[in-house]
PDB file of C-alpha atoms in Angstrom:
ATOM      1  CA  MET A 766      48.904  -5.649 -85.168  1.00 74.00           C
ATOM      2  CA  LEU A 767      45.477  -5.204 -83.594  1.00 84.00           C
ATOM      3  CA  TYR A 768      44.571  -1.524 -83.246  1.00 87.00           C
ATOM      4  CA  THR A 769      42.419  -0.567 -80.276  1.00 88.00           C
ATOM      5  CA  GLU A 770      40.281   2.568 -80.099  1.00 87.00           C
ATOM      6  CA  GLU A 771      42.995   4.266 -78.043  1.00 83.00           C
ATOM      7  CA  ALA A 772      45.690   3.422 -80.614  1.00 84.00           C
ATOM      8  CA  VAL A 773      43.453   4.638 -83.432  1.00 82.00           C
ATOM      9  CA  ARG A 774      42.787   7.954 -81.690  1.00 83.00           C
ATOM     10  CA  ALA A 775      46.530   8.477 -81.258  1.00 77.00           C
ATOM     11  CA  GLY A 776      47.239   7.600 -84.906  1.00 78.00           C
ATOM     12  CA  LEU A 777      44.823   9.943 -86.669  1.00 80.00           C
ATOM     13  CA  ARG A 778      46.306  12.019 -89.494  1.00 78.00           C
ATOM     14  CA  VAL A 779      44.929  14.725 -91.783  1.00 72.00           C
ATOM     15  CA  ARG A 780      44.914  14.298 -95.587  1.00 71.00           C
ATOM     16  CA  ASP A 781      43.320  16.774 -97.945  1.00 69.00           C
ATOM     17  CA  GLY A 782      41.553  18.432 -95.040  1.00 72.00           C
ATOM     18  CA  ARG A 783      39.989  15.190 -93.759  1.00 79.00           C
ATOM     19  CA  ARG A 784      40.885  13.013 -90.807  1.00 83.00           C
ATOM     20  CA  VAL A 785      42.198   9.613 -91.857  1.00 84.00           C
ATOM     21  CA  PHE A 786      43.669   6.536 -90.235  1.00 85.00           C
ATOM     22  CA  TYR A 787      46.372   4.614 -92.103  1.00 81.00           C
ATOM     23  CA  LEU A 788      45.938   0.886 -91.514  1.00 83.00           C
ATOM     24  CA  PRO A 789      49.224  -1.028 -92.039  1.00 78.00           C
ATOM     25  CA  GLU A 790      49.266  -4.274 -94.005  1.00 76.00           C
ATOM     26  CA  GLY A 791      48.182  -7.273 -91.976  1.00 79.00           C
ATOM     27  CA  SER A 792      46.739  -5.092 -89.215  1.00 83.00           C
ATOM     28  CA  ARG A 793      43.179  -5.220 -87.933  1.00 86.00           C
ATOM     29  CA  LEU A 794      40.834  -2.987 -85.945  1.00 90.00           C
ATOM     30  CA  THR A 795      38.976  -3.988 -82.796  1.00 91.00           C
ATOM     31  CA  PRO A 796      35.190  -3.657 -83.089  1.00 91.00           C
ATOM     32  CA  ALA A 797      35.294  -0.675 -80.723  1.00 91.00           C
ATOM     33  CA  ALA A 798      37.952   1.035 -82.856  1.00 89.00           C
ATOM     34  CA  ARG A 799      35.983   0.423 -86.061  1.00 90.00           C
ATOM     35  CA  ASP A 800      32.780   1.743 -84.487  1.00 91.00           C
ATOM     36  CA  TRP A 801      34.562   4.859 -83.227  1.00 90.00           C
ATOM     37  CA  LEU A 802      36.060   5.579 -86.670  1.00 91.00           C
ATOM     38  CA  ARG A 803      32.651   5.191 -88.279  1.00 90.00           C
ATOM     39  CA  GLN A 804      30.953   7.453 -85.725  1.00 90.00           C
ATOM     40  CA  GLU A 805      33.639  10.125 -86.130  1.00 88.00           C
ATOM     41  CA  GLY A 806      33.557   9.976 -89.921  1.00 89.00           C
ATOM     42  CA  VAL A 807      37.245   9.042 -90.137  1.00 89.00           C
ATOM     43  CA  THR A 808      38.363   7.401 -93.373  1.00 88.00           C
ATOM     44  CA  VAL A 809      40.394   4.202 -93.047  1.00 88.00           C
ATOM     45  CA  VAL A 810      43.176   4.265 -95.632  1.00 83.00           C
ATOM     46  CA  PRO A 811      44.385   0.791 -96.718  1.00 76.00           C
ATOM     47  CA  HIS A 812      48.030  -0.238 -96.723  1.00 64.00           C
ATOM     48  CA  ALA A 813      48.540   0.423-100.432  1.00 59.00           C
ATOM     49  CA  GLU A 814      47.936   4.129 -99.849  1.00 59.00           C
ATOM     50  CA  THR A 815      49.788   4.289 -96.538  1.00 55.00           C
ATOM     51  CA  PRO A 816      52.986   6.375 -96.510  1.00 57.00           C
ATOM     52  CA  PRO A 817      56.106   4.647 -95.137  1.00 55.00           C
ATOM     53  CA  ALA A 818      56.185   4.560 -91.335  1.00 63.00           C
ATOM     54  CA  ALA A 819      58.909   6.799 -89.995  1.00 78.00           C
ATOM     55  CA  TYR A 820      57.980   6.389 -86.344  1.00 83.00           C
ATOM     56  CA  ARG A 821      56.652   3.647 -84.114  1.00 84.00           C
ATOM     57  CA  THR A 822      55.396   3.279 -80.563  1.00 86.00           C
ATOM     58  CA  PRO A 823      56.465   0.581 -78.073  1.00 87.00           C
ATOM     59  CA  ASP A 824      53.161  -1.250 -78.689  1.00 81.00           C
ATOM     60  CA  GLY A 825      53.635  -1.316 -82.475  1.00 76.00           C
ATOM     61  CA  ALA A 826      51.584   1.630 -83.728  1.00 80.00           C
ATOM     62  CA  ALA A 827      53.147   3.399 -86.730  1.00 80.00           C
ATOM     63  CA  PHE A 828      53.247   7.046 -87.837  1.00 81.00           C
ATOM     64  CA  ALA A 829      54.483   8.690 -91.009  1.00 76.00           C
ATOM     65  CA  GLU A 830      54.862  11.979 -89.126  1.00 79.00           C
ATOM     66  CA  LYS A 831      55.624  12.707 -85.487  1.00 83.00           C
ATOM     67  CA  PRO A 832      52.466  13.816 -83.637  1.00 86.00           C
ATOM     68  CA  GLU A 833      52.887  17.008 -81.600  1.00 89.00           C
ATOM     69  CA  HIS A 834      51.846  15.310 -78.357  1.00 91.00           C
ATOM     70  CA  MET A 835      54.549  12.640 -78.669  1.00 90.00           C
ATOM     71  CA  THR A 836      58.334  12.648 -78.377  1.00 89.00           C
ATOM     72  CA  HIS A 837      61.281  10.289 -78.837  1.00 86.00           C
ATOM     73  CA  LEU A 838      61.895   7.593 -76.259  1.00 89.00           C
ATOM     74  CA  ARG A 839      64.842   6.254 -78.258  1.00 82.00           C
ATOM     75  CA  GLY A 840      65.619   6.220 -81.957  1.00 77.00           C
ATOM     76  CA  ASN A 841      62.359   6.400 -83.906  1.00 81.00           C
ATOM     77  CA  ILE A 842      60.293   5.054 -80.996  1.00 87.00           C
ATOM     78  CA  LEU A 843      57.699   7.600 -79.848  1.00 90.00           C
ATOM     79  CA  VAL A 844      55.783   7.871 -76.578  1.00 92.00           C
ATOM     80  CA  PRO A 845      53.396  10.525 -75.209  1.00 92.00           C
ATOM     81  CA  LYS A 846      55.130  13.486 -73.603  1.00 94.00           C
ATOM     82  CA  THR A 847      53.407  12.446 -70.359  1.00 95.00           C
ATOM     83  CA  HIS A 848      55.299   9.118 -70.341  1.00 95.00           C
ATOM     84  CA  PRO A 849      57.161   8.529 -67.018  1.00 96.00           C
ATOM     85  CA  ARG A 850      60.525   8.214 -68.805  1.00 95.00           C
ATOM     86  CA  ILE A 851      59.992  11.612 -70.442  1.00 96.00           C
ATOM     87  CA  ALA A 852      58.974  13.101 -67.082  1.00 96.00           C
ATOM     88  CA  PHE A 853      62.225  11.719 -65.645  1.00 97.00           C
ATOM     89  CA  ARG A 854      64.240  13.376 -68.408  1.00 96.00           C
ATOM     90  CA  GLY A 855      62.416  16.613 -67.670  1.00 96.00           C
ATOM     91  CA  GLY A 856      63.485  16.225 -64.050  1.00 97.00           C
ATOM     92  CA  ILE A 857      67.104  15.852 -65.164  1.00 97.00           C
ATOM     93  CA  ASP A 858      66.726  19.034 -67.213  1.00 96.00           C
ATOM     94  CA  THR A 859      65.422  20.925 -64.167  1.00 96.00           C
ATOM     95  CA  LEU A 860      68.230  19.493 -62.052  1.00 97.00           C
ATOM     96  CA  GLU A 861      70.808  20.739 -64.560  1.00 97.00           C
ATOM     97  CA  ALA A 862      69.279  24.232 -64.365  1.00 97.00           C
ATOM     98  CA  GLU A 863      69.522  24.224 -60.570  1.00 97.00           C
ATOM     99  CA  LEU A 864      73.115  23.003 -60.733  1.00 97.00           C
ATOM    100  CA  LEU A 865      74.089  25.796 -63.136  1.00 97.00           C
ATOM    101  CA  LEU A 866      72.690  28.469 -60.824  1.00 97.00           C
ATOM    102  CA  CYS A 867      74.293  26.851 -57.795  1.00 97.00           C
ATOM    103  CA  ALA A 868      77.713  26.594 -59.467  1.00 97.00           C
ATOM    104  CA  GLN A 869      77.448  30.210 -60.614  1.00 97.00           C
ATOM    105  CA  ALA A 870      76.948  31.315 -57.013  1.00 96.00           C
ATOM    106  CA  ALA A 871      79.857  29.226 -55.695  1.00 96.00           C
ATOM    107  CA  ASP A 872      83.616  29.533 -56.015  1.00 95.00           C
ATOM    108  CA  GLY A 873      86.769  27.557 -55.320  1.00 95.00           C
ATOM    109  CA  PRO A 874      86.545  23.817 -54.581  1.00 96.00           C
ATOM    110  CA  LEU A 875      82.764  23.997 -54.104  1.00 97.00           C
ATOM    111  CA  ARG A 876      82.288  25.344 -57.620  1.00 97.00           C
ATOM    112  CA  GLN A 877      84.572  22.630 -58.995  1.00 97.00           C
ATOM    113  CA  THR A 878      82.553  19.943 -57.230  1.00 97.00           C
ATOM    114  CA  LEU A 879      79.265  21.348 -58.541  1.00 98.00           C
ATOM    115  CA  CYS A 880      80.635  21.498 -62.102  1.00 97.00           C
ATOM    116  CA  ALA A 881      81.729  17.855 -61.811  1.00 97.00           C
ATOM    117  CA  MET A 882      78.269  17.030 -60.489  1.00 97.00           C
ATOM    118  CA  LEU A 883      76.741  18.803 -63.512  1.00 96.00           C
ATOM    119  CA  ASP A 884      78.796  16.670 -65.902  1.00 96.00           C
ATOM    120  CA  PHE A 885      77.712  13.546 -64.043  1.00 97.00           C
ATOM    121  CA  VAL A 886      74.018  14.486 -64.150  1.00 97.00           C
ATOM    122  CA  ARG A 887      74.251  15.128 -67.892  1.00 95.00           C
ATOM    123  CA  SER A 888      75.706  11.654 -68.328  1.00 95.00           C
ATOM    124  CA  LEU A 889      72.554  10.160 -66.788  1.00 95.00           C
ATOM    125  CA  ILE A 890      70.502  11.135 -69.854  1.00 91.00           C
ATOM    126  CA  ARG A 891      72.947   9.279 -72.094  1.00 89.00           C
ATOM    127  CA  ALA A 892      72.765   6.259 -69.778  1.00 93.00           C
ATOM    128  CA  ASP A 893      68.968   6.291 -70.059  1.00 93.00           C
ATOM    129  CA  VAL A 894      68.621   6.902 -73.797  1.00 88.00           C
ATOM    130  CA  LEU A 895      71.392   4.511 -74.888  1.00 85.00           C
ATOM    131  CA  ASP A 896      70.749   1.982 -72.099  1.00 89.00           C
ATOM    132  CA  GLU A 897      74.323   2.314 -70.862  1.00 92.00           C
ATOM    133  CA  PRO A 898      75.454   1.667 -67.267  1.00 94.00           C
ATOM    134  CA  VAL A 899      75.817   4.707 -65.017  1.00 96.00           C
ATOM    135  CA  GLN A 900      79.353   5.969 -64.438  1.00 92.00           C
ATOM    136  CA  THR A 901      80.962   5.236 -61.080  1.00 93.00           C
ATOM    137  CA  VAL A 902      79.830   7.733 -58.446  1.00 95.00           C
ATOM    138  CA  ARG A 903      82.843   9.413 -56.809  1.00 96.00           C
ATOM    139  CA  PHE A 904      82.972  12.899 -55.307  1.00 97.00           C
ATOM    140  CA  LEU A 905      85.056  14.504 -52.559  1.00 96.00           C
ATOM    141  CA  GLY A 906      87.289  11.439 -52.621  1.00 96.00           C
ATOM    142  CA  LEU A 907      84.312   9.280 -51.595  1.00 97.00           C
ATOM    143  CA  ASP A 908      82.565   6.493 -53.476  1.00 97.00           C
ATOM    144  CA  GLY A 909      78.817   5.902 -53.257  1.00 96.00           C
ATOM    145  CA  ASP A 910      79.017   4.048 -49.958  1.00 96.00           C
ATOM    146  CA  GLY A 911      81.301   6.718 -48.499  1.00 97.00           C
ATOM    147  CA  LEU A 912      78.896   9.506 -49.498  1.00 97.00           C
ATOM    148  CA  ARG A 913      76.051   7.660 -47.847  1.00 97.00           C
ATOM    149  CA  GLU A 914      78.060   7.090 -44.657  1.00 97.00           C
ATOM    150  CA  HIS A 915      79.140  10.730 -44.353  1.00 97.00           C
ATOM    151  CA  SER A 916      75.626  12.045 -44.983  1.00 97.00           C
ATOM    152  CA  HIS A 917      74.074   9.684 -42.433  1.00 97.00           C
ATOM    153  CA  HIS A 918      76.688  10.344 -39.729  1.00 97.00           C
ATOM    154  CA  PRO A 919      77.895  13.925 -40.283  1.00 96.00           C
ATOM    155  CA  GLU A 920      78.884  14.581 -36.669  1.00 96.00           C
ATOM    156  CA  ARG A 921      81.189  11.560 -36.645  1.00 96.00           C
ATOM    157  CA  GLU A 922      82.536  11.981 -40.188  1.00 96.00           C
ATOM    158  CA  GLU A 923      82.423  15.772 -40.668  1.00 95.00           C
ATOM    159  CA  GLY A 924      82.415  17.235 -37.171  1.00 94.00           C
ATOM    160  CA  GLN A 925      79.025  18.891 -37.741  1.00 95.00           C
ATOM    161  CA  PRO A 926      75.711  17.417 -36.560  1.00 96.00           C
ATOM    162  CA  HIS A 927      72.518  17.342 -38.592  1.00 96.00           C
ATOM    163  CA  PHE A 928      70.680  20.660 -38.679  1.00 96.00           C
ATOM    164  CA  LEU A 929      67.639  22.351 -40.178  1.00 97.00           C
ATOM    165  CA  PRO A 930      68.417  25.143 -42.666  1.00 96.00           C
ATOM    166  CA  ALA A 931      67.413  28.584 -41.427  1.00 97.00           C
ATOM    167  CA  PRO A 932      66.790  31.940 -43.168  1.00 97.00           C
ATOM    168  CA  ASP A 933      69.993  33.402 -41.696  1.00 95.00           C
ATOM    169  CA  ASP A 934      72.188  30.639 -43.165  1.00 96.00           C
ATOM    170  CA  PRO A 935      74.586  31.687 -45.972  1.00 95.00           C
ATOM    171  CA  PRO A 936      72.868  32.080 -49.376  1.00 95.00           C
ATOM    172  CA  ILE A 937      75.023  29.358 -50.921  1.00 96.00           C
ATOM    173  CA  LEU A 938      73.894  26.901 -48.229  1.00 97.00           C
ATOM    174  CA  LEU A 939      70.256  27.655 -49.040  1.00 97.00           C
ATOM    175  CA  ARG A 940      70.965  27.185 -52.753  1.00 97.00           C
ATOM    176  CA  LEU A 941      72.535  23.825 -51.984  1.00 98.00           C
ATOM    177  CA  ASN A 942      69.450  22.899 -50.006  1.00 98.00           C
ATOM    178  CA  ARG A 943      67.246  23.770 -52.969  1.00 97.00           C
ATOM    179  CA  LEU A 944      69.532  21.702 -55.183  1.00 98.00           C
ATOM    180  CA  ARG A 945      69.202  18.791 -52.759  1.00 98.00           C
ATOM    181  CA  THR A 946      65.400  18.895 -53.047  1.00 98.00           C
ATOM    182  CA  ALA A 947      65.660  18.947 -56.861  1.00 97.00           C
ATOM    183  CA  VAL A 948      67.839  15.832 -56.713  1.00 98.00           C
ATOM    184  CA  ARG A 949      65.328  14.089 -54.452  1.00 98.00           C
ATOM    185  CA  GLN A 950      62.458  14.993 -56.766  1.00 98.00           C
ATOM    186  CA  THR A 951      64.370  13.605 -59.747  1.00 98.00           C
ATOM    187  CA  GLU A 952      65.061  10.425 -57.796  1.00 98.00           C
ATOM    188  CA  LEU A 953      61.320   9.999 -57.248  1.00 98.00           C
ATOM    189  CA  LEU A 954      60.687  10.515 -60.971  1.00 98.00           C
ATOM    190  CA  ALA A 955      63.292   7.827 -61.710  1.00 98.00           C
ATOM    191  CA  CYS A 956      61.604   5.414 -59.296  1.00 97.00           C
ATOM    192  CA  HIS A 957      58.299   5.983 -61.075  1.00 97.00           C
ATOM    193  CA  ALA A 958      59.805   5.741 -64.571  1.00 97.00           C
ATOM    194  CA  PHE A 959      61.690   2.486 -63.981  1.00 97.00           C
ATOM    195  CA  SER A 960      59.408   0.620 -61.566  1.00 97.00           C
ATOM    196  CA  ARG A 961      58.251  -2.826 -62.667  1.00 95.00           C
ATOM    197  CA  PRO A 962      54.920  -4.417 -61.703  1.00 94.00           C
ATOM    198  CA  ASP A 963      56.745  -6.886 -59.426  1.00 95.00           C
ATOM    199  CA  GLY A 964      58.256  -4.051 -57.372  1.00 94.00           C
ATOM    200  CA  THR A 965      61.762  -4.247 -58.853  1.00 96.00           C
ATOM    201  CA  LEU A 966      63.518  -1.523 -60.844  1.00 97.00           C
ATOM    202  CA  ALA A 967      64.553  -1.691 -64.489  1.00 96.00           C
ATOM    203  CA  ARG A 968      67.374   0.804 -63.784  1.00 97.00           C
ATOM    204  CA  PRO A 969      68.451   0.559 -60.137  1.00 97.00           C
ATOM    205  CA  ASP A 970      71.777   2.155 -61.066  1.00 97.00           C
ATOM    206  CA  LEU A 971      70.075   5.421 -62.075  1.00 97.00           C
ATOM    207  CA  VAL A 972      68.029   5.553 -58.891  1.00 98.00           C
ATOM    208  CA  LYS A 973      71.058   4.762 -56.707  1.00 97.00           C
ATOM    209  CA  ALA A 974      73.171   7.408 -58.457  1.00 98.00           C
ATOM    210  CA  LEU A 975      70.576  10.096 -57.745  1.00 98.00           C
ATOM    211  CA  ASN A 976      70.284   8.970 -54.154  1.00 98.00           C
ATOM    212  CA  ARG A 977      74.031   9.367 -53.695  1.00 98.00           C
ATOM    213  CA  LEU A 978      73.909  12.828 -55.309  1.00 98.00           C
ATOM    214  CA  SER A 979      71.387  13.755 -52.630  1.00 98.00           C
ATOM    215  CA  SER A 980      73.899  12.567 -50.036  1.00 98.00           C
ATOM    216  CA  LEU A 981      76.558  14.682 -51.729  1.00 98.00           C
ATOM    217  CA  CYS A 982      74.366  17.788 -51.510  1.00 98.00           C
ATOM    218  CA  TRP A 983      73.835  17.218 -47.798  1.00 98.00           C
ATOM    219  CA  ILE A 984      77.567  16.781 -47.198  1.00 98.00           C
ATOM    220  CA  LEU A 985      78.260  20.054 -49.011  1.00 98.00           C
ATOM    221  CA  MET A 986      75.650  21.774 -46.853  1.00 97.00           C
ATOM    222  CA  ILE A 987      77.218  20.255 -43.759  1.00 97.00           C
ATOM    223  CA  ARG A 988      80.651  21.564 -44.742  1.00 97.00           C
ATOM    224  CA  VAL A 989      79.354  25.069 -45.487  1.00 96.00           C
ATOM    225  CA  LYS A 990      77.593  25.093 -42.128  1.00 96.00           C
ATOM    226  CA  ARG A 991      80.722  23.866 -40.363  1.00 94.00           C
ATOM    227  CA  GLY A 992      82.954  26.357 -42.120  1.00 90.00           C
ATOM    228  CA  GLY A 993      86.395  25.769 -43.531  1.00 68.00           C
ATOM    229  CA  GLN A 994      87.341  23.700 -46.587  1.00 71.00           C
ATOM    230  CA  VAL A 995      84.455  22.371 -48.687  1.00 80.00           C
TER     231      VAL A 995
END
């Protein structure tokens, strides 16, 4: 393992009141990393005195303790809390909070649908962390393609044309609209987290699932606007 200055900065520890850097066996420092350690007065601790590594980073850096600015990507693999995958998981957390408030304000079939949506959103974290496929999207008796079709052609499929939400719309409709925007924001975070340099996605199933949840939110808004059974 070749440690760069950036990796060294991230791996600093404190021992007996002094900053140290534990250098694993067989690892080397770049000249820039060695110069930075010397300038900063950081002691390089050889492998024989290095505590067992409990955590690692995707690029191979090792830590005996979890730094405060890092969190788990999976297992004992750590990444900065600013990592796109962690930002995506934060978006899921926010989406869950919006769903809880929306379900609390609803009743009947609408509440049941929102509770089912909450369970589905929570399953997305498991799919990400454990690298499992996303569950089949199915709500209101519609699969993913059906949700997309109804949301794109609401006048034909639902008897209610597209509309812009207004302040005098029912409170639950406005909550659904806010939920819809939270879904869209989470979809964007997923696109950023799973984008590859070649323009493809590492997890197209996660992105597609969120896109169809956005369609579901719009259909629910359409049905509230239209009146009658949701």
